[in-house]
Amino acid sequence: MSDRLLLRGGRVIDPARGVDAVQDVLIEAGKVAELGPKLQPRGAAVRDVAGCVVAPGFIDIHVHLREPGREDKETIATGTRAAARGGFTAVCAMPNTTPVNDSAAVTRFVMDRAREAASVRVYPIGAITKGSLGEELAEYADMQKEGAVAVSDDGRPVGSALVFRRALEYAKGLGLVVIDHCEDPTLSHGCCMNEGPVATRLGLRGAPAVSESVIVERDIALAELTGGRVHIAHLSTAAAVDAVRRGKARGVKVTAEATPHHLLLIDELVREREYDTATKMNPPLRNERDRLAVLAGLKDGTIDCIATDHAPHTVDDKRVEYDQAAFGIVGLETAVPLALDRLVRAGHLTLVQLVERMSSAPARVLGLPGGTLAPGAPADVTVLDLARRARVEPETFASKSRNTPFGGLELTGWPRLTLVGGRVVFDAAEPAV
Amino acid sequence: MSAPFPHRHLLGIEPLAAEHIVALLDTAETMREVLGRPIKKVPTLRGRSVVNLFYEASTRTRSSFEMAERVLSADSLSIATATSSVQKGETLLDTAKNLEAMNPDMIIMRHGSSGAPHFLARHCKASIVNAGDGAHEHPTQALLDALTLRQKKGRIEGLKVAIVGDVVHSRVARSNALLLTKLGARPILCGPPPLLPIGVEQYAPVTTRIDEAIEGADAIMMLRLQRERMSGAFLPSTREYHTLYGLTVERVKKAKPDVIILHPGPMNRGVEIASEVADGPYSVILDQVTNGVAVRMAVLYLLLGGGGGEA
Ligand SMILES: [Zn+2]
Ligand SMILES: [Zn+2]
């Protein structure tokens, strides 16, 4: 097969360069070679994408691939196939594996497995502290040398303000971002949903919104103190959005992400679905006021990007009592259609804004390659079919797990084609293997 | 005979309309009459099978259900955590599947997790009765309390009912507040702020002052202070709790002279209730026991299709 490919007649949206025009894209040797109207194929394979959107490859900076250690939930192979199918060309792999990715050896393992088995690019995230125990810093430089792009103790947030301060300082010297799952566990201990009238009615222990915002405020204050860079993972509350907005206004180096579920769902769903554990995640679904604040934050740029917090779990981990169930839902194969249908078609974001928040913004937040279709850039491309209407069918997921509250939803706008380094890793026109 | 009872499960008071609560109470009154007979046994549910699945120790509720089953001649089987595979780590799903294989008509479950009966209802064909789930609901307790109120006061509508104590951990408080509101009574919830969950006003008016709650009350429901669940600095001491919220003879004087006092049991004497009050003339605890059996008979009878299935 030729390593030259011509994407013909698509609407190219490249927010990094301010491009939104119908253009052909010529790909050569894994890179974007040329863009322009009516390019000559010159021997390249031609792919007609008229009517589709051609965007820089989407990047999900918050994914749990579960390998090593919980290959029953997901592997690097299945998780990245899910990513490709969902329109993503790169994912960042959270370090809460078994063992925790807190050393060069584990980072190297993830990179090696990715080279052998991954469908899309994998960027490992190292742990902030050894074992994610919140005590001693992990060896960031070692992990960075093996390919780690940031550090995080996602899921086991650093309790000590001193340790978090040191992490910001140390990471700053290496140009690394510290990603924080902001949660004060003394306020959220034993909780399984959002605190409020719904939790009270259901008799479930609720975590107050403040358990998130109090740590967001701390992190921003420490980033300001140290000059380090902090990225707030899966921001879910109005108070946290406000804290980030104020921090940015003061010039603090803070960025933030939001998940599709926090942008679209609220805690009422736990009641509507009568304790369905597919509604259980951490942070929990919040109330409507929080949801609208997160959405407003995404619109006005306070929240830089969308990330899925793809958290695969086995049926057994979820088919139990609500308070016993594992936290989290899968997101890679639903994020793009949800965003196209519920954010863009619904009028909350323009298509250009959405493309920016899923490609160039996540690349900028963590300093990753990609996020643009500039000539010479890697040919990581996400092609979107805005007209396709289809149902979310968890049974067809490439992911090993099916834990989603979005099953059965009919959505308009789906990934059509995913290219990584010029290679087709997903093609909606081809039946799944 | 009125319209058939429209619910297959009793997961809480919340899904019940007022008329169906009244139907349950009316049926319970008939059942109480059966309990007054010299031979307390009717063949109504002969051939129907009921499983009592208790994940939390509860002598009171469990024996009440077992008595109801015996009087109605149902075949019953009780599974308590101490004697089953539950303690060996069997999941609720596996337990549900195993029970399903026995094809019971009804499963009565007590469980520490809110929503566990809803889970069971999704995975079993049997009728599910919630005998208390986490801090969610305890519908048969609310029904028996309502039956007691109706028996003692002749009505429920318009009654001022103070519900006092550990509201946050109490499924009894939630079910009672829902039921009383549906039947037109005026419940008022009372406790120290750490024991009042966020959004509790959705059920009823709330006060943190016990005297205000008790003032002119027709009935007082004292909640058990669930000390075993207090893992998070709710209160400094049971002594101070008694000083501020304990039901004493002095405090009872602020209520109506014919006030009645209910307690779901077991009581912490000297904590939420003084012994002189617990043993006093306004206590209806023994009536609650009889009414408990009658209400559970009514639940069995109505959910299992009024016994009309016997062939
Ligand atoms: Zn997290
Ligand atoms: Zn996560």
XYZ file of C-alpha atoms and ligand atoms in Angstrom:
746
model
C 0.000 0.000 0.000
C 1.109 3.474 -0.849
C 2.126 5.672 2.061
C 0.476 8.573 0.267
C -3.143 9.355 0.960
C -5.328 12.167 -0.296
C -8.357 13.141 1.793
C -10.543 14.804 -0.791
C -13.181 17.482 -0.337
C -13.558 17.601 3.443
C -14.119 20.688 5.571
C -10.754 21.178 7.228
C -10.962 22.696 10.700
C -7.564 23.462 12.216
C -8.122 25.882 15.102
C -4.404 26.235 15.829
C -3.989 27.937 12.447
C -7.432 29.508 12.229
C -8.371 27.365 9.235
C -11.983 26.438 8.449
C -12.310 25.727 4.732
C -13.016 22.983 2.242
C -9.596 21.646 1.324
C -7.891 18.485 0.229
C -5.255 17.080 2.568
C -2.293 15.213 1.142
C -0.511 12.887 3.515
C 2.936 11.593 2.811
C 5.293 9.449 4.883
C 3.125 9.806 7.960
C 3.025 13.576 7.829
C 0.714 16.245 6.505
C 2.364 17.197 3.213
C 0.070 19.736 1.656
C -3.355 21.310 2.027
C -5.332 23.177 -0.565
C -8.251 23.087 -2.944
C -8.235 20.405 -5.645
C -4.844 18.821 -5.014
C -3.540 16.343 -7.557
C -3.294 12.810 -6.160
C 0.061 12.181 -7.853
C -0.235 8.476 -7.182
C -1.740 8.785 -3.729
C -4.721 6.662 -2.679
C -7.756 8.940 -2.739
C -10.356 8.976 -0.028
C -13.489 11.004 -0.657
C -14.524 12.764 2.562
C -16.788 15.402 1.024
C -19.382 16.490 3.549
C -17.185 15.414 6.460
C -15.059 17.430 8.852
C -11.303 16.851 8.747
C -9.758 17.784 12.103
C -6.420 17.405 13.859
C -6.404 14.073 15.683
C -8.367 14.224 18.925
C -6.350 13.732 22.099
C -7.805 12.361 25.347
C -5.470 13.320 28.160
C -7.300 11.318 30.839
C -7.643 7.598 30.214
C -7.301 4.498 32.380
C -5.883 1.706 30.227
C -5.549 -0.621 33.269
C -2.429 -2.376 31.928
C -0.365 -3.525 33.771
C -2.398 -5.294 36.404
C -6.080 -5.166 35.542
C -6.095 -6.625 32.051
C -9.519 -8.092 32.818
C -10.893 -4.533 32.633
C -8.861 -3.175 29.728
C -5.531 -3.558 27.983
C -3.394 -1.154 26.038
C -4.544 -2.984 22.901
C -8.291 -2.856 23.624
C -8.256 0.604 25.165
C -6.467 2.138 22.219
C -8.740 0.296 19.767
C -11.622 1.923 21.624
C -9.818 5.251 21.287
C -9.385 4.813 17.531
C -13.008 3.809 17.146
C -14.006 6.857 19.163
C -12.055 9.252 16.951
C -8.992 9.712 19.172
C -5.460 9.526 17.817
C -3.683 9.797 21.170
C -4.422 9.053 24.808
C -2.649 9.786 28.077
C -2.546 6.751 30.346
C -3.147 7.370 34.053
C -0.648 5.713 36.397
C -3.048 3.981 38.831
C -2.217 0.562 37.444
C -0.860 -2.439 39.371
C 1.934 -1.724 39.966
C 1.494 2.020 39.949
C 3.435 3.753 37.210
C 5.819 5.451 39.609
C 9.110 4.355 38.044
C 11.014 4.313 34.779
C 10.494 0.547 34.570
C 6.710 0.777 34.526
C 6.735 3.757 32.152
C 9.001 1.775 29.835
C 6.684 -1.224 30.063
C 3.712 0.919 29.018
C 5.673 2.410 26.126
C 6.870 -1.031 24.986
C 3.375 -2.503 25.138
C 2.058 0.511 23.253
C 4.640 0.020 20.498
C 3.606 -3.623 20.151
C -0.121 -3.388 20.552
C -1.537 0.122 20.491
C -3.757 1.485 17.743
C -3.152 5.115 18.729
C -0.376 7.066 20.414
C -0.005 6.413 24.119
C 1.561 8.985 26.439
C 2.063 7.640 29.939
C 1.475 9.815 32.983
C 3.735 9.044 35.930
C 2.721 9.074 39.572
C 3.259 12.158 41.745
C 4.325 10.049 44.713
C 5.779 6.584 45.101
C 2.952 4.079 45.029
C 0.613 7.085 44.876
C 0.750 6.955 48.653
C 1.101 10.713 48.973
C 4.395 10.636 50.860
C 7.605 10.570 48.801
C 7.983 12.040 45.323
C 8.413 9.554 42.487
C 11.395 9.917 40.157
C 9.964 12.258 37.538
C 13.092 12.721 35.440
C 13.524 8.962 35.039
C 9.914 8.524 33.999
C 10.083 11.517 31.696
C 13.112 10.040 29.941
C 11.066 6.911 29.214
C 8.172 8.926 27.844
C 6.032 10.224 30.716
C 4.401 13.523 29.788
C 2.968 14.618 33.148
C 2.496 13.372 36.713
C -0.696 12.602 38.623
C -1.967 10.616 41.592
C -5.411 10.377 40.007
C -7.794 8.428 42.177
C -5.546 8.733 45.260
C -5.103 12.476 45.553
C -2.171 13.886 47.490
C -3.467 14.830 50.932
C -0.466 16.761 52.158
C -0.234 20.359 50.976
C 3.519 20.220 51.568
C 3.992 17.177 49.330
C 1.860 18.779 46.639
C 3.924 21.950 46.877
C 7.134 19.969 46.453
C 5.638 18.099 43.490
C 4.807 21.385 41.755
C 8.290 22.729 42.417
C 10.094 19.609 41.318
C 7.944 19.127 38.208
C 8.491 22.762 37.273
C 12.224 22.165 36.977
C 11.503 19.431 34.435
C 8.792 21.297 32.543
C 6.160 18.787 33.651
C 2.548 19.523 34.493
C 1.071 18.142 37.727
C -2.446 16.826 37.131
C -4.604 16.689 40.235
C -7.736 14.749 40.988
C -9.053 17.326 43.435
C -10.777 15.715 46.364
C -10.444 16.143 50.109
C -10.930 12.564 51.284
C -11.808 13.624 54.820
C -14.912 15.276 53.370
C -15.774 12.543 50.881
C -14.868 9.396 52.786
C -17.363 6.609 52.176
C -19.411 8.697 49.766
C -20.812 7.323 46.540
C -22.650 10.248 44.974
C -23.050 14.007 45.152
C -24.265 15.451 48.427
C -27.663 17.049 48.145
C -31.395 16.410 48.169
C -31.126 13.446 45.795
C -28.529 11.640 47.913
C -30.618 12.335 50.987
C -33.715 10.906 49.305
C -31.843 7.824 48.158
C -30.160 7.299 51.514
C -26.708 7.372 49.904
C -23.740 9.151 51.417
C -22.997 12.255 49.410
C -19.692 14.029 48.856
C -20.123 17.807 49.060
C -19.048 19.963 46.117
C -16.656 21.602 48.553
C -14.639 18.380 48.811
C -13.517 19.215 45.263
C -13.295 23.006 45.338
C -11.337 23.205 48.593
C -8.497 21.270 46.951
C -8.784 23.202 43.685
C -8.319 26.401 45.716
C -5.333 24.849 47.514
C -3.708 23.681 44.288
C -4.103 27.065 42.618
C -2.649 28.829 45.653
C 0.309 26.433 45.618
C 0.794 26.835 41.854
C 0.860 30.584 42.424
C 3.348 30.216 45.248
C 5.693 27.940 43.322
C 5.224 29.084 39.738
C 4.543 25.452 38.895
C 1.905 24.229 36.449
C -1.176 22.477 37.704
C -3.900 20.867 35.616
C -7.252 20.196 37.291
C -8.671 16.845 36.208
C -12.399 16.225 35.673
C -13.623 19.477 37.152
C -17.228 19.040 38.253
C -18.475 21.889 40.440
C -19.427 25.543 40.045
C -17.101 26.528 42.890
C -14.149 24.793 41.217
C -14.864 26.464 37.865
C -14.944 29.786 39.669
C -11.638 29.048 41.400
C -9.945 28.220 38.080
C -11.407 31.322 36.448
C -10.034 33.527 39.224
C -6.686 31.758 39.138
C -6.317 32.246 35.400
C -7.260 35.905 35.745
C -4.382 36.311 38.221
C -2.011 34.667 35.796
C -1.580 31.402 37.716
C -0.427 28.532 35.506
C -3.586 26.485 35.873
C -5.517 24.541 33.235
C -8.547 22.306 33.526
C -10.546 19.585 31.830
C -14.164 18.441 32.019
C -15.698 15.096 31.083
C -18.687 14.569 28.801
C -20.637 13.055 31.701
C -20.180 16.057 33.958
C -21.160 18.300 31.051
C -24.318 16.334 30.304
C -25.611 14.439 33.336
C -26.670 15.294 36.889
C -27.243 13.452 40.155
C -31.000 13.144 39.507
C -30.030 10.344 37.125
C -29.072 8.091 40.048
C -32.658 8.352 41.225
C -34.202 8.061 37.761
C -32.188 4.916 37.080
C -32.939 3.521 40.534
C -29.390 3.039 41.783
C -27.959 1.929 38.408
C -24.219 1.696 39.108
C -23.444 3.064 35.622
C -24.247 6.440 37.200
C -21.505 6.061 39.814
C -18.253 7.867 39.191
C -15.737 10.029 41.022
C -16.181 12.957 41.052
C -19.873 12.162 41.149
C -22.523 13.612 38.878
C -23.381 16.967 40.439
C -26.507 19.104 40.383
C -27.870 21.180 37.497
C -26.286 24.400 38.755
C -22.860 22.747 38.789
C -23.414 21.204 35.381
C -24.337 24.550 33.839
C -21.296 26.185 35.444
C -19.004 23.500 33.998
C -20.612 23.971 30.591
C -20.183 27.756 30.852
C -16.551 27.221 31.875
C -15.959 25.070 28.799
C -17.545 27.720 26.582
C -15.590 30.675 27.929
C -12.265 28.832 27.979
C -11.895 28.557 31.761
C -11.946 24.833 31.105
C -9.378 24.174 28.427
C -10.360 20.793 27.123
C -12.642 17.787 27.186
C -11.192 14.538 28.572
C -13.138 11.337 29.145
C -11.701 9.818 32.357
C -12.286 6.515 30.533
C -12.563 4.112 33.492
C -13.287 0.571 32.377
C -14.622 -1.938 34.917
C -15.765 -5.530 34.668
C -19.420 -6.451 34.935
C -18.670 -7.957 38.363
C -17.216 -4.693 39.642
C -20.417 -2.890 38.709
C -23.202 -5.455 39.164
C -23.332 -5.074 42.934
C -24.982 -2.832 45.529
C -24.595 0.859 44.672
C -22.312 1.716 47.588
C -20.131 -1.336 46.814
C -19.712 -0.637 43.083
C -16.510 0.613 41.453
C -16.352 4.281 40.440
C -16.167 5.289 36.798
C -17.489 4.816 33.298
C -15.953 4.163 29.904
C -15.863 7.217 27.676
C -13.625 6.768 24.635
C -16.326 5.437 22.308
C -19.046 7.895 23.305
C -17.272 11.218 23.864
C -17.204 12.422 20.256
C -20.818 11.613 19.326
C -22.020 13.006 22.661
C -20.071 16.213 22.089
C -21.230 16.571 18.481
C -24.867 15.912 19.313
C -25.309 17.354 22.802
C -22.803 20.209 22.741
C -22.493 21.298 19.103
C -25.904 20.430 17.638
C -27.494 21.653 20.875
C -25.844 25.020 20.300
C -23.526 25.205 23.315
C -20.263 25.096 21.380
C -19.390 25.843 17.770
C -17.829 23.043 15.811
C -14.552 24.969 15.724
C -14.608 25.372 19.516
C -15.245 21.670 19.972
C -12.401 20.673 17.651
C -10.106 23.047 19.533
C -11.093 21.609 22.946
C -10.456 18.071 21.777
C -7.276 18.528 19.714
C -5.109 21.631 19.946
C -6.115 22.482 23.539
C -5.205 19.120 25.098
C -1.941 19.169 23.097
C -1.180 22.624 24.483
C -2.123 21.708 28.076
C 0.423 18.887 28.284
C 2.837 20.081 25.590
C 2.137 17.097 23.337
C 2.960 16.868 19.650
C -0.011 17.099 17.294
C -3.144 19.123 17.643
C -2.712 20.735 14.233
C -2.810 19.866 10.559
C -0.005 22.251 9.655
C 2.197 20.970 6.834
C 4.946 18.879 8.387
C 2.851 17.872 11.406
C 2.263 14.178 12.092
C -0.711 12.996 10.056
C -2.931 12.334 13.053
C -6.384 13.069 11.711
C -9.937 12.693 12.967
C -12.616 12.726 10.279
C -16.172 13.339 11.486
C -19.417 12.458 9.770
C -21.810 15.045 11.147
C -24.860 13.524 9.505
C -24.584 9.969 10.719
C -27.259 9.052 13.216
C -26.716 5.947 15.292
C -27.381 4.410 18.635
C -24.753 3.904 21.352
C -24.378 0.125 21.462
C -22.138 -0.926 24.351
C -22.143 -4.521 23.120
C -20.179 -3.394 20.040
C -17.523 -1.469 21.997
C -13.887 -2.239 21.248
C -13.206 -1.598 24.923
C -13.272 -4.655 27.158
C -15.761 -2.922 29.391
C -19.337 -1.786 28.914
C -19.927 0.411 31.932
C -21.688 3.412 30.444
C -24.899 5.255 31.287
C -25.232 6.309 27.639
C -26.170 2.912 26.159
C -29.168 3.070 23.820
C -28.884 6.802 23.247
C -29.410 7.865 19.638
C -26.844 10.461 18.601
C -26.064 12.406 15.445
C -22.433 12.981 14.436
C -19.865 10.178 14.660
C -16.198 9.548 13.850
C -15.808 8.424 10.268
C -12.079 7.862 9.939
C -9.153 7.950 12.352
C -5.583 8.263 11.073
C -2.461 7.968 13.179
C 0.764 8.915 11.400
C -1.115 8.640 8.117
C -2.263 5.083 8.839
C -5.981 4.293 9.002
C -6.695 2.898 12.487
C -10.464 3.209 12.269
C -12.767 3.387 9.288
C -16.517 3.522 9.881
C -17.088 2.309 6.325
C -15.419 -0.991 7.116
C -17.251 -3.549 9.175
C -15.596 -4.141 12.531
C -13.321 -7.162 12.744
C -63.791 -5.600 46.690
C -61.860 -2.558 45.486
C -59.398 -2.441 42.583
C -56.463 -4.853 42.836
C -53.295 -3.566 44.514
C -51.192 -2.202 41.635
C -47.697 -2.888 42.998
C -45.748 -6.108 42.748
C -42.915 -4.863 44.954
C -42.786 -2.778 48.102
C -39.475 -0.955 47.696
C -40.474 2.121 49.652
C -43.291 4.452 50.631
C -42.228 6.878 47.907
C -43.842 5.043 44.961
C -47.166 4.498 46.799
C -50.209 6.701 46.256
C -52.217 7.708 49.334
C -55.107 5.426 48.383
C -52.790 2.409 48.290
C -51.332 3.263 51.677
C -54.897 3.431 53.001
C -55.683 0.094 51.347
C -52.688 -1.429 53.138
C -53.793 0.019 56.469
C -57.399 -1.131 55.985
C -56.222 -4.624 55.141
C -53.925 -4.549 58.165
C -56.905 -3.799 60.397
C -58.648 -6.922 59.107
C -55.463 -8.858 59.787
C -55.276 -7.511 63.310
C -58.687 -9.033 63.864
C -57.296 -12.418 62.763
C -54.489 -11.996 65.300
C -57.102 -11.540 68.037
C -58.641 -14.950 67.364
C -57.890 -17.951 69.551
C -56.547 -19.885 66.558
C -54.221 -17.537 64.744
C -53.962 -19.301 61.438
C -55.712 -18.822 58.106
C -54.993 -20.719 54.891
C -54.817 -17.595 52.738
C -51.273 -18.040 51.398
C -51.054 -21.821 51.484
C -48.654 -23.006 48.816
C -47.022 -19.608 48.364
C -43.350 -19.360 49.224
C -41.572 -16.487 50.916
C -37.866 -16.037 51.594
C -36.671 -13.777 54.409
C -33.204 -12.572 53.462
C -31.632 -10.593 56.271
C -28.194 -9.079 55.771
C -28.437 -7.117 58.993
C -29.361 -8.479 62.377
C -32.937 -7.545 63.171
C -34.752 -9.823 65.561
C -37.744 -7.513 65.717
C -38.486 -7.032 62.028
C -37.552 -10.551 61.041
C -39.673 -12.283 63.659
C -42.554 -9.973 62.771
C -42.382 -11.030 59.114
C -41.994 -14.694 60.097
C -45.055 -14.472 62.309
C -47.054 -12.856 59.500
C -46.007 -15.638 57.124
C -46.960 -18.342 59.626
C -50.401 -16.887 60.334
C -51.123 -16.716 56.607
C -49.833 -20.292 56.090
C -47.126 -19.315 53.617
C -44.105 -21.588 53.223
C -41.211 -19.551 54.453
C -37.475 -19.806 54.637
C -35.241 -17.438 56.550
C -31.674 -16.746 55.541
C -29.638 -14.693 57.973
C -26.076 -13.606 57.356
C -24.662 -15.750 60.120
C -25.955 -19.015 58.653
C -25.546 -18.557 54.915
C -22.860 -18.225 52.296
C -23.336 -14.478 52.528
C -20.507 -14.286 55.016
C -18.235 -16.246 52.745
C -18.338 -13.342 50.341
C -21.062 -14.472 47.971
C -22.293 -11.516 45.957
C -25.840 -10.285 46.176
C -26.216 -11.243 42.522
C -25.213 -14.858 43.181
C -27.508 -15.017 46.162
C -30.320 -13.624 44.034
C -29.675 -16.239 41.343
C -29.627 -19.059 43.863
C -32.874 -17.880 45.396
C -34.371 -17.520 41.942
C -33.705 -21.205 41.372
C -36.076 -21.959 44.258
C -38.699 -19.895 42.487
C -40.075 -18.079 45.531
C -43.147 -15.878 45.221
C -41.654 -13.226 47.438
C -38.312 -12.169 48.866
C -38.232 -9.963 51.938
C -34.870 -8.311 52.307
C -33.075 -6.291 54.945
C -29.765 -4.912 53.677
C -27.209 -2.328 54.768
C -26.882 -0.812 51.277
C -29.458 1.691 50.086
C -30.996 0.461 46.842
C -30.189 -3.221 47.410
C -33.911 -4.156 47.061
C -34.040 -2.343 43.702
C -31.041 -4.420 42.630
C -32.827 -7.590 43.707
C -35.996 -6.525 41.885
C -33.968 -6.161 38.675
C -32.491 -9.645 38.944
C -35.351 -11.728 40.386
C -38.851 -12.565 39.246
C -40.195 -12.659 42.807
C -42.037 -9.827 44.525
C -39.525 -7.870 46.583
C -40.348 -6.372 49.961
C -37.895 -3.901 51.413
C -37.481 -4.651 55.104
C -35.047 -1.758 55.482
C -32.240 -0.736 53.109
C -29.339 1.387 54.311
C -30.482 4.903 55.099
C -33.102 4.790 52.340
C -36.483 3.384 53.409
C -38.200 1.035 55.817
C -41.735 1.020 54.467
C -43.301 -1.607 56.756
C -42.095 0.323 59.815
C -43.799 3.469 58.528
C -46.966 1.484 57.817
C -47.048 -0.018 61.285
C -46.460 3.384 62.851
C -49.310 4.793 60.771
C -51.558 1.919 61.801
C -50.750 2.614 65.440
C -51.465 6.318 65.010
C -54.774 5.596 63.327
C -55.704 3.113 66.026
C -54.889 5.527 68.856
C -56.025 8.795 67.289
C -58.764 7.629 64.966
C -57.180 9.496 62.068
C -53.875 10.536 60.538
C -54.846 13.661 58.656
C -53.956 16.850 60.504
C -51.879 15.199 63.238
C -48.694 16.948 64.283
C -45.984 14.317 64.466
C -42.495 15.177 65.729
C -39.748 12.940 64.325
C -36.708 13.477 66.516
C -33.106 12.382 66.480
C -30.617 10.781 64.098
C -32.429 11.685 60.862
C -29.375 11.403 58.610
C -28.903 7.681 59.197
C -32.589 6.881 59.546
C -34.614 5.039 56.934
C -37.464 5.051 59.456
C -37.522 8.862 59.498
C -37.574 9.025 55.701
C -40.364 6.470 55.241
C -42.446 7.974 58.033
C -42.077 11.542 56.786
C -43.115 10.463 53.293
C -46.099 8.463 54.503
C -47.377 11.066 56.946
C -47.176 13.798 54.305
C -49.016 11.638 51.782
C -51.824 11.065 54.276
C -52.151 14.723 55.223
C -50.451 14.729 58.619
C -47.964 17.429 59.647
C -44.613 15.775 60.361
C -41.789 17.939 61.672
C -38.197 16.741 61.662
C -35.838 17.592 64.497
C -32.231 16.897 65.381
C -28.829 18.525 65.764
C -27.576 19.911 62.415
C -24.915 17.196 61.905
C -27.717 14.620 62.010
C -29.923 16.477 59.497
C -28.850 15.668 55.929
C -28.577 18.378 53.259
C -31.931 18.828 51.555
C -33.940 17.193 54.346
C -36.527 20.007 54.005
C -37.845 18.159 50.954
C -39.649 15.835 53.376
C -41.093 18.191 55.962
C -40.441 21.323 57.992
C -37.275 21.070 60.061
C -36.192 22.446 63.412
C -33.082 22.003 65.525
C -34.993 22.764 68.742
C -36.741 19.805 70.308
C -39.172 21.948 72.313
C -40.428 23.510 69.105
C -40.869 20.075 67.529
C -42.774 18.690 70.511
C -44.955 21.751 71.153
C -48.564 20.642 70.704
C -47.581 17.353 69.066
C -50.094 14.502 68.780
C -47.309 11.988 68.475
C -43.553 11.865 68.926
C -41.389 9.400 67.043
C -38.020 9.004 68.667
C -35.263 7.731 66.387
C -32.608 5.414 67.617
C -29.246 7.144 67.890
C -27.246 4.895 65.604
C -24.000 5.015 67.469
C -22.535 2.129 65.490
C -22.674 4.212 62.319
C -21.102 7.277 63.812
C -17.734 7.179 62.165
C -17.399 10.881 61.601
C -17.527 13.303 64.521
C -21.278 13.833 64.508
C -21.614 14.521 68.223
C -19.334 15.078 71.184
C -21.072 12.618 73.516
C -24.289 10.708 74.101
C -24.519 12.539 77.426
C -24.684 15.935 75.792
C -27.033 14.524 73.152
C -29.395 13.439 75.902
C -29.216 16.891 77.461
C -30.139 18.580 74.194
C -32.394 16.047 72.449
C -33.313 13.299 74.889
C -37.035 12.840 75.459
C -37.676 13.507 79.144
C -40.880 13.724 81.164
C -40.437 17.495 81.317
C -40.248 17.793 77.561
C -43.224 15.509 76.949
C -45.383 17.979 78.921
C -45.135 20.434 76.006
C -46.974 18.015 73.742
C -50.745 17.433 73.725
C -51.927 15.697 76.941
C -52.900 12.573 74.981
C -49.617 12.442 73.056
C -48.347 9.025 72.072
C -44.704 8.105 71.771
C -43.375 5.727 69.156
C -39.939 4.215 68.857
C -38.824 1.746 66.181
C -36.608 -0.005 68.724
C -34.274 -1.094 70.046
C -34.113 1.869 72.413
C -31.042 3.472 73.932
C -32.471 4.308 77.332
C -30.894 7.432 78.749
C -29.751 8.548 75.311
C -32.632 9.467 72.994
C -35.291 8.524 75.528
C -35.480 8.563 79.315
C -36.650 5.323 80.941
C -39.599 7.019 82.659
C -40.866 8.068 79.237
C -40.213 4.714 77.595
C -42.169 2.937 80.320
C -44.743 5.715 80.728
C -48.441 5.756 79.839
C -47.960 7.422 76.435
C -45.744 4.641 75.185
C -47.387 2.436 72.550
C -44.489 0.124 71.956
C -46.464 -3.046 72.583
C -49.212 -1.944 70.169
C -46.467 -1.368 67.625
C -45.448 -5.021 67.881
C -48.964 -6.358 67.155
C -49.496 -3.795 64.424
C -46.182 -4.781 62.903
C -47.393 -8.324 62.330
C -50.759 -7.093 61.010
C -49.148 -4.681 58.540
C -46.761 -7.329 57.276
C -49.666 -9.731 56.786
C -51.384 -7.016 54.744
C -48.259 -6.510 52.634
C -47.922 -10.238 51.969
C -51.605 -10.547 51.175
C -51.872 -7.591 48.814
C -48.567 -8.081 46.980
C -49.229 -11.748 46.443
C -52.472 -10.895 44.692
C -54.832 -11.059 47.623
C -54.267 -14.788 47.902
C -56.381 -15.159 44.760
C -53.695 -17.341 43.203
C -54.613 -20.432 45.220
C -55.802 -23.181 42.933
Zn -9.820 11.054 39.083
Zn -9.277 9.198 36.297
